[in-house]
Short mmCIF file of C-alpha atoms and ligand atoms in Angstrom, two decimals:
data_model
loop_
_atom_site.label_atom_id
_atom_site.label_comp_id
_atom_site.label_asym_id
_atom_site.label_seq_id
_atom_site.Cartn_x
_atom_site.Cartn_y
_atom_site.Cartn_z
CA MET R 243 8.24 -16.05 21.21
CA PRO R 244 10.41 -17.05 18.20
CA ALA R 245 9.29 -15.50 14.94
CA SER R 246 8.49 -18.94 13.50
CA LEU R 247 5.65 -19.42 16.02
CA MET R 248 3.97 -16.08 15.40
CA ARG R 249 0.27 -16.08 14.56
CA ASN R 250 -0.19 -13.29 12.03
CA LEU R 251 -3.39 -11.61 10.95
CA VAL R 252 -3.03 -9.81 7.61
CA THR R 253 -6.03 -7.58 6.89
CA GLY R 254 -6.28 -6.80 3.21
CA GLY R 255 -4.18 -9.94 2.71
CA ALA R 256 -5.74 -10.80 -0.65
CA GLY R 257 -4.76 -7.40 -2.06
CA PHE R 258 -1.65 -6.32 -3.91
CA VAL R 259 0.78 -5.60 -1.05
CA GLY R 260 -1.02 -7.89 1.42
CA SER R 261 -0.62 -10.99 -0.74
CA HIS R 262 3.13 -10.41 -1.13
CA LEU R 263 3.37 -10.03 2.64
CA VAL R 264 1.39 -13.26 3.11
CA ASP R 265 3.87 -15.04 0.82
CA ARG R 266 6.81 -13.74 2.82
CA LEU R 267 5.31 -14.75 6.17
CA MET R 268 4.33 -18.20 4.89
CA ASP R 269 7.78 -18.71 3.40
CA ALA R 270 9.24 -17.83 6.82
CA GLY R 271 7.27 -20.66 8.43
CA GLU R 272 4.78 -18.48 10.32
CA GLU R 273 1.03 -18.92 10.78
CA VAL R 274 -1.12 -16.58 8.72
CA ILE R 275 -4.77 -15.63 8.84
CA CYS R 276 -5.62 -13.65 5.73
CA LEU R 277 -8.71 -11.47 6.13
CA ASP R 278 -10.30 -9.63 3.22
CA ASN R 279 -13.67 -8.46 1.91
CA TYR R 280 -12.41 -8.81 -1.72
CA PHE R 281 -13.27 -5.23 -2.67
CA THR R 282 -9.95 -4.77 -4.48
CA GLY R 283 -8.37 -8.07 -3.48
CA ARG R 284 -8.66 -11.44 -5.21
CA LYS R 285 -8.65 -14.96 -3.82
CA ALA R 286 -6.33 -15.84 -6.71
CA ASN R 287 -3.58 -13.76 -5.06
CA VAL R 288 -3.38 -16.20 -2.14
CA GLU R 289 -4.66 -19.31 -3.93
CA ARG R 290 -1.36 -21.13 -3.58
CA TRP R 291 -1.75 -21.18 0.22
CA ILE R 292 -5.35 -22.38 0.42
CA GLY R 293 -5.37 -25.76 2.19
CA HIS R 294 -1.96 -25.19 3.78
CA PRO R 295 -2.05 -26.12 7.50
CA ARG R 296 -0.49 -22.78 8.56
CA PHE R 297 -2.89 -20.69 6.44
CA GLU R 298 -6.49 -19.57 6.90
CA LEU R 299 -8.58 -17.33 4.69
CA ILE R 300 -11.50 -15.34 6.11
CA ARG R 301 -13.98 -13.24 4.16
CA HIS R 302 -14.69 -10.38 6.52
CA ASP R 303 -15.13 -6.62 6.47
CA VAL R 304 -12.93 -4.79 8.98
CA THR R 305 -15.69 -2.28 9.65
CA ASP R 306 -17.25 -5.13 11.70
CA PRO R 307 -15.43 -6.38 14.81
CA ILE R 308 -13.98 -9.88 14.83
CA ARG R 309 -12.63 -12.16 17.57
CA LEU R 310 -9.41 -14.01 16.78
CA GLU R 311 -6.34 -15.12 18.71
CA VAL R 312 -3.22 -13.66 17.10
CA ASP R 313 0.17 -12.21 18.03
CA ARG R 314 0.59 -9.73 15.21
CA ILE R 315 -1.82 -7.70 13.15
CA TRP R 316 -0.66 -6.32 9.81
CA HIS R 317 -3.46 -3.86 9.13
CA LEU R 318 -3.52 -3.22 5.40
CA ALA R 319 -7.25 -3.41 4.62
CA CYS R 320 -8.20 -0.28 2.68
CA PRO R 321 -8.50 0.43 -1.05
CA ALA R 322 -5.37 2.31 -2.13
CA SER R 323 -6.09 3.46 -5.68
CA PRO R 324 -7.89 6.80 -6.03
CA VAL R 325 -10.37 5.25 -8.48
CA HIS R 326 -11.39 2.63 -5.92
CA TYR R 327 -11.22 4.69 -2.73
CA GLN R 328 -13.31 7.42 -4.38
CA HIS R 329 -15.93 4.89 -5.58
CA ASN R 330 -17.61 4.99 -2.15
CA PRO R 331 -15.73 7.61 -0.14
CA ILE R 332 -17.91 7.23 2.94
CA LYS R 333 -17.09 3.53 3.04
CA THR R 334 -13.40 4.35 2.61
CA ALA R 335 -13.46 6.67 5.61
CA LYS R 336 -15.35 4.01 7.58
CA THR R 337 -12.80 1.38 6.60
CA SER R 338 -9.95 3.57 7.81
CA PHE R 339 -11.55 4.72 11.03
CA LEU R 340 -13.78 1.82 12.08
CA GLY R 341 -11.49 -0.79 10.59
CA THR R 342 -8.47 0.52 12.49
CA TYR R 343 -10.58 0.96 15.64
CA ASN R 344 -11.76 -2.66 15.44
CA MET R 345 -8.27 -4.00 14.80
CA LEU R 346 -6.84 -1.95 17.67
CA GLY R 347 -9.61 -3.32 19.90
CA LEU R 348 -8.57 -6.82 18.86
CA ALA R 349 -4.88 -5.98 19.44
CA ARG R 350 -5.70 -4.67 22.90
CA ARG R 351 -7.80 -7.69 23.86
CA VAL R 352 -5.21 -10.28 22.87
CA GLY R 353 -2.05 -8.23 23.47
CA ALA R 354 -1.03 -8.29 19.81
CA ARG R 355 1.27 -5.80 18.08
CA LEU R 356 -0.44 -3.87 15.28
CA LEU R 357 1.28 -2.42 12.23
CA LEU R 358 -0.75 0.19 10.35
CA ALA R 359 -0.21 0.62 6.61
CA SER R 360 -0.40 4.41 6.56
CA THR R 361 0.54 6.46 3.52
CA SER R 362 2.51 9.32 2.05
CA GLU R 363 -0.96 10.79 1.40
CA VAL R 364 -0.92 12.06 5.00
CA TYR R 365 1.40 14.75 3.55
CA GLY R 366 -1.31 15.75 1.05
CA ASP R 367 -0.06 18.05 -1.71
CA PRO R 368 3.24 18.67 0.08
CA GLN R 369 4.77 22.10 0.38
CA VAL R 370 7.97 20.60 1.78
CA HIS R 371 9.98 18.51 -0.67
CA PRO R 372 11.18 15.79 -0.18
CA GLN R 373 8.98 14.76 2.73
CA PRO R 374 10.44 13.85 6.15
CA GLU R 375 8.25 12.26 8.83
CA SER R 376 8.29 15.56 10.76
CA TYR R 377 6.35 17.33 8.00
CA ARG R 378 2.71 17.66 9.05
CA GLY R 379 1.24 17.85 5.61
CA ASN R 380 -1.12 19.83 3.44
CA VAL R 381 -4.38 17.90 3.07
CA ASN R 382 -7.60 19.40 1.73
CA THR R 383 -10.04 18.19 4.39
CA HIS R 384 -13.06 18.33 2.07
CA GLY R 385 -11.56 17.36 -1.28
CA ILE R 386 -12.08 14.11 -3.16
CA ARG R 387 -8.91 12.55 -1.71
CA ALA R 388 -9.81 13.41 1.89
CA CYS R 389 -11.72 10.17 2.55
CA TYR R 390 -8.42 8.35 2.13
CA ASP R 391 -5.93 10.96 3.37
CA GLU R 392 -7.89 12.00 6.44
CA GLY R 393 -8.91 8.39 7.03
CA LYS R 394 -5.26 7.41 7.30
CA ARG R 395 -4.47 10.44 9.43
CA VAL R 396 -7.16 9.56 11.97
CA ALA R 397 -6.05 5.91 11.81
CA GLU R 398 -2.56 7.05 12.88
CA THR R 399 -4.16 9.13 15.65
CA LEU R 400 -6.15 6.14 16.91
CA CYS R 401 -3.01 3.99 17.01
CA PHE R 402 -1.13 6.51 19.12
CA ASP R 403 -4.09 7.01 21.46
CA TYR R 404 -4.38 3.24 21.98
CA GLN R 405 -0.67 3.20 22.74
CA ARG R 406 -0.98 6.09 25.22
CA MET R 407 -4.21 4.92 26.89
CA HIS R 408 -3.85 1.15 26.80
CA GLY R 409 -0.18 0.47 26.12
CA THR R 410 -1.05 -1.22 22.81
CA GLU R 411 2.05 -2.00 20.76
CA ILE R 412 1.88 -0.17 17.44
CA ARG R 413 4.04 0.34 14.36
CA ILE R 414 3.23 2.98 11.72
CA ALA R 415 4.54 2.72 8.15
CA ARG R 416 3.99 5.66 5.80
CA ILE R 417 4.10 3.87 2.48
CA PHE R 418 4.97 5.75 -0.73
CA ASN R 419 3.82 4.68 -4.22
CA THR R 420 4.51 0.97 -4.55
CA TYR R 421 4.09 -1.21 -7.65
CA GLY R 422 4.70 -4.75 -8.75
CA PRO R 423 3.11 -8.01 -9.90
CA ARG R 424 -0.54 -8.67 -8.91
CA MET R 425 -1.82 -5.12 -9.21
CA LEU R 426 -5.25 -5.42 -10.82
CA PRO R 427 -5.46 -4.53 -14.51
CA ASP R 428 -8.29 -2.11 -13.58
CA ASP R 429 -6.52 -0.91 -10.42
CA GLY R 430 -6.38 2.62 -11.82
CA ARG R 431 -2.99 3.54 -10.37
CA VAL R 432 -0.44 4.91 -12.75
CA VAL R 433 2.04 2.04 -13.13
CA SER R 434 -0.65 -0.56 -13.82
CA ASN R 435 -2.58 1.82 -16.09
CA PHE R 436 0.48 2.54 -18.25
CA ILE R 437 1.52 -1.11 -18.50
CA VAL R 438 -1.98 -2.31 -19.37
CA GLN R 439 -2.46 0.48 -21.93
CA ALA R 440 0.89 -0.25 -23.57
CA LEU R 441 0.28 -4.01 -23.68
CA ARG R 442 -3.10 -3.36 -25.30
CA GLY R 443 -1.52 -1.05 -27.87
CA GLN R 444 -3.42 1.97 -26.54
CA PRO R 445 -2.07 5.49 -25.93
CA LEU R 446 -0.75 6.10 -22.41
CA THR R 447 -2.90 8.60 -20.48
CA LEU R 448 -0.99 11.41 -18.76
CA TYR R 449 -3.22 13.27 -16.33
CA GLY R 450 -2.38 16.97 -16.66
CA ASP R 451 0.88 17.51 -18.56
CA GLY R 452 2.66 14.66 -16.76
CA SER R 453 5.07 17.01 -14.99
CA GLN R 454 3.90 15.94 -11.51
CA SER R 455 6.28 13.54 -9.79
CA ARG R 456 6.13 10.33 -7.77
CA SER R 457 8.80 8.00 -6.36
CA PHE R 458 8.15 4.33 -7.10
CA CYS R 459 9.06 1.47 -4.79
CA PHE R 460 9.07 -2.18 -5.86
CA VAL R 461 6.79 -4.32 -3.71
CA ASP R 462 9.53 -6.73 -2.53
CA ASP R 463 11.50 -3.82 -1.08
CA LEU R 464 8.40 -2.51 0.67
CA VAL R 465 7.54 -5.88 2.23
CA ASP R 466 11.11 -6.13 3.50
CA GLY R 467 10.69 -2.72 5.17
CA LEU R 468 7.34 -3.72 6.71
CA MET R 469 8.90 -6.89 8.17
CA ARG R 470 11.78 -4.94 9.68
CA LEU R 471 9.40 -2.39 11.17
CA MET R 472 7.13 -5.04 12.71
CA ASN R 473 10.05 -7.04 14.09
CA GLY R 474 12.02 -4.07 15.44
CA ASP R 475 11.63 -1.61 18.31
CA HIS R 476 10.95 1.56 16.34
CA VAL R 477 7.31 2.65 16.46
CA GLY R 478 7.27 5.21 13.65
CA PRO R 479 5.69 6.87 11.83
CA ILE R 480 8.38 5.93 9.38
CA ASN R 481 8.56 6.57 5.63
CA LEU R 482 8.93 3.45 3.44
CA GLY R 483 9.51 4.29 -0.19
CA ASN R 484 12.09 4.55 -2.92
CA PRO R 485 13.60 8.06 -3.07
CA SER R 486 14.22 7.88 -6.85
CA GLU R 487 11.79 10.47 -8.17
CA PHE R 488 10.31 10.53 -11.69
CA THR R 489 7.83 12.73 -13.46
CA ILE R 490 4.77 10.88 -14.66
CA ARG R 491 5.84 11.66 -18.23
CA GLN R 492 9.23 10.00 -17.58
CA LEU R 493 7.44 6.94 -16.20
CA ALA R 494 5.18 6.79 -19.26
CA GLU R 495 8.20 7.02 -21.57
CA ARG R 496 9.99 4.23 -19.71
CA VAL R 497 7.00 1.91 -19.83
CA ARG R 498 6.21 2.72 -23.46
CA ASP R 499 9.80 2.25 -24.57
CA ARG R 500 9.95 -1.19 -22.97
CA ILE R 501 6.68 -2.40 -24.46
CA ASN R 502 5.94 -0.51 -27.67
CA PRO R 503 7.90 2.67 -28.51
CA ALA R 504 5.42 3.57 -31.27
CA LEU R 505 2.62 4.39 -28.85
CA ASP R 506 1.40 7.94 -28.18
CA LEU R 507 1.24 9.72 -24.85
CA ILE R 508 -2.01 11.68 -24.53
CA CYS R 509 -3.02 14.26 -21.93
CA GLU R 510 -6.23 13.98 -19.91
CA PRO R 511 -7.54 16.33 -17.21
CA LEU R 512 -5.64 16.37 -13.93
CA PRO R 513 -7.86 15.16 -11.07
CA GLN R 514 -8.64 17.62 -8.26
CA ASP R 515 -6.01 17.85 -5.48
CA ASP R 516 -3.56 15.58 -7.34
CA PRO R 517 -0.25 16.13 -5.48
CA LEU R 518 2.34 17.92 -7.59
CA GLN R 519 5.40 16.18 -6.17
CA ARG R 520 6.27 13.36 -3.85
CA GLN R 521 9.56 11.90 -2.64
CA PRO R 522 10.33 10.23 0.68
CA VAL R 523 13.15 11.14 3.01
CA ILE R 524 14.23 7.70 4.23
CA ASP R 525 17.02 8.63 6.64
CA LEU R 526 14.95 7.34 9.55
CA ALA R 527 14.28 3.98 7.86
CA ARG R 528 17.99 3.65 7.05
CA GLN R 529 19.01 4.41 10.60
CA ALA R 530 16.22 2.75 12.64
CA LEU R 531 15.53 -0.27 10.43
CA GLY R 532 18.76 -0.62 8.46
CA TRP R 533 16.46 -0.55 5.42
CA GLU R 534 16.66 0.98 2.00
CA PRO R 535 15.21 -0.14 -1.32
CA ASN R 536 17.41 -2.22 -3.62
CA VAL R 537 15.28 -2.50 -6.76
CA SER R 538 15.47 0.31 -9.32
CA LEU R 539 12.46 1.29 -11.42
CA GLY R 540 14.01 -0.38 -14.45
CA GLU R 541 14.57 -3.63 -12.54
CA GLY R 542 11.12 -3.62 -10.96
CA LEU R 543 9.24 -2.90 -14.19
CA GLU R 544 10.51 -6.14 -15.77
CA PRO R 545 8.69 -8.67 -13.54
CA THR R 546 5.70 -6.33 -13.30
CA ILE R 547 5.30 -6.12 -17.07
CA ALA R 548 5.86 -9.88 -17.39
CA ASP R 549 3.11 -10.55 -14.84
CA PHE R 550 0.61 -8.27 -16.62
CA ARG R 551 1.50 -9.77 -19.99
CA GLN R 552 0.80 -13.24 -18.67
CA ARG R 553 -2.51 -12.28 -17.02
CA LEU R 554 -3.78 -10.30 -20.02
CA LEU R 555 -3.02 -13.23 -22.32
CA ASP R 556 -4.43 -15.83 -19.93
CA PRO R 557 -7.05 -14.06 -17.76
P1 NAD L 705 -5.17 -3.00 -2.59
O1 NAD L 705 -6.39 -2.22 -2.92
O2 NAD L 705 -4.58 -3.91 -3.60
O3 NAD L 705 -5.40 -3.88 -1.29
C1 NAD L 705 -6.29 -3.52 -0.25
C2 NAD L 705 -6.93 -4.78 0.25
O4 NAD L 705 -7.82 -4.44 1.34
C3 NAD L 705 -7.79 -5.47 -0.81
O5 NAD L 705 -7.55 -6.86 -0.78
C4 NAD L 705 -9.22 -5.14 -0.40
O6 NAD L 705 -10.15 -6.09 -0.84
C5 NAD L 705 -9.07 -5.10 1.11
N1 NAD L 705 -10.10 -4.28 1.77
C6 NAD L 705 -10.51 -3.04 1.43
N2 NAD L 705 -11.47 -2.63 2.27
C7 NAD L 705 -11.67 -3.63 3.16
C8 NAD L 705 -12.54 -3.81 4.27
N3 NAD L 705 -13.41 -2.86 4.64
N4 NAD L 705 -12.49 -4.98 4.96
C9 NAD L 705 -11.62 -5.98 4.59
N5 NAD L 705 -10.78 -5.86 3.54
C10 NAD L 705 -10.80 -4.70 2.85
O7 NAD L 705 -4.08 -1.94 -2.11
P2 NAD L 705 -2.54 -2.12 -1.74
O8 NAD L 705 -1.75 -1.33 -2.69
O9 NAD L 705 -2.23 -3.55 -1.54
O10 NAD L 705 -2.48 -1.37 -0.35
C11 NAD L 705 -2.46 -2.07 0.89
C12 NAD L 705 -2.37 -1.06 2.02
O11 NAD L 705 -1.19 -0.28 1.90
C13 NAD L 705 -3.55 -0.10 2.07
O12 NAD L 705 -3.89 0.14 3.43
C14 NAD L 705 -2.98 1.16 1.47
O13 NAD L 705 -3.62 2.31 1.96
C15 NAD L 705 -1.53 1.09 1.89
N6 NAD L 705 -0.68 1.84 0.96
C16 NAD L 705 -0.37 1.31 -0.26
C17 NAD L 705 0.39 2.06 -1.14
C18 NAD L 705 0.78 1.53 -2.49
O14 NAD L 705 1.37 2.28 -3.26
N7 NAD L 705 0.51 0.29 -2.84
C19 NAD L 705 0.83 3.34 -0.78
C20 NAD L 705 0.48 3.84 0.46
C21 NAD L 705 -0.27 3.08 1.33
N1 UDP L 706 -1.81 9.29 -13.43
C1 UDP L 706 -1.69 9.49 -14.79
N2 UDP L 706 -2.30 8.61 -15.64
C2 UDP L 706 -2.97 7.53 -15.20
C3 UDP L 706 -3.09 7.30 -13.80
C4 UDP L 706 -2.49 8.22 -12.94
O1 UDP L 706 -1.07 10.45 -15.23
O2 UDP L 706 -3.48 6.76 -16.04
C5 UDP L 706 -1.13 10.23 -12.51
C6 UDP L 706 -1.99 10.75 -11.39
O3 UDP L 706 -2.71 11.90 -11.81
C7 UDP L 706 -0.94 11.07 -10.35
C8 UDP L 706 0.14 10.01 -10.58
O4 UDP L 706 -0.09 9.51 -11.89
O5 UDP L 706 -0.38 12.34 -10.58
C9 UDP L 706 0.08 8.87 -9.59
O6 UDP L 706 -1.24 8.39 -9.56
P1 UDP L 706 -1.66 7.12 -8.71
O7 UDP L 706 -3.15 7.05 -8.77
O8 UDP L 706 -0.88 5.95 -9.15
O9 UDP L 706 -1.16 7.43 -7.22
P2 UDP L 706 -1.32 8.71 -6.24
O10 UDP L 706 -1.83 9.89 -6.99
O11 UDP L 706 -2.26 8.26 -5.19
O12 UDP L 706 0.06 8.92 -5.77
#
């Protein structure tokens, strides 16, 4: 079937990454069903498509089964910010397990291909640095991040068991920290926190001493990687992220210097099990998908800051 006739289901499609993916699929002329329970997503993120003949919006929780006729399932539904996934950790684990189980059941019934938005969090607080896909990780099974980390790990397991038992077509993306326009001002993740604090003239909050590291990928690059993974033959798991690594203090300095160099950086307690370092090895993505990120942190911060500035001024 030519890509232009694909019927796509995007779970979590009203969220940050999901809504950018919806845009890309709509722009490519495909049909899109966007499914979301609006926990951390907003109708405003997909507002421009409401009423379009190739677009449908469904309020639904993936922990309940649903019957739809689709060719491709982009399974992104799950809160991604620690603040939100720890708000109701039992629900988060249910969303990962039951949600993925329900979407795999749907994929099996209609013969659809399912792409799971997994995460670098499957590596936990990694003892191997940078992290290749072969690293099996260091997750605290009973810590406050486990609802998310273990949820995604079992979601990967379910995908592979559906593939082995039922021949379901799966694709697994291990996404590393991604940022960009449309993150919620109260999202709680570090890039949005720093930008919102700086725009409000508040000190930027470093958890711990800010020496922990992350590697930040701009959302357009990520969506490009997701599209290549879904459309190609490689199953994964495959790392999608930007290998440029920064300490959290360096990130804070970059954001502050772009918005208001006079602001202070203040230290707050480091949350339990906060990974010390994180950087993707993306050799597999380069080789199997011909993909690598093109947008540097400096380039990606510009449109992200502009988007927050606009929304904070005109909420
Ligand atoms: P987000 O919180 O902005 O989006 C998640 C979306 O899923 C929201 O629209 C939310 O309302 C929806 N959702 C949550 N629970 C649901 C449920 N039970 N039923 C239906 N909808 C539900 O997060 P995001 O950054 O856009 O992340 C999207 C996906 O990518 C998530 O699966 C996340 O785990 C994964 N991921 C993201 C990152 C990142 O840095 N952005 C990193 C690793 C993995
Ligand atoms: N962080 C921080 N200040 C904030 C928010 C987060 O220093 O206001 C730190 C957090 O402790 C972590 C890093 O930034 O070390 C990335 O946090 P985020 O929640 O964005 O993603 P994750 O920890 O899931 O990678």
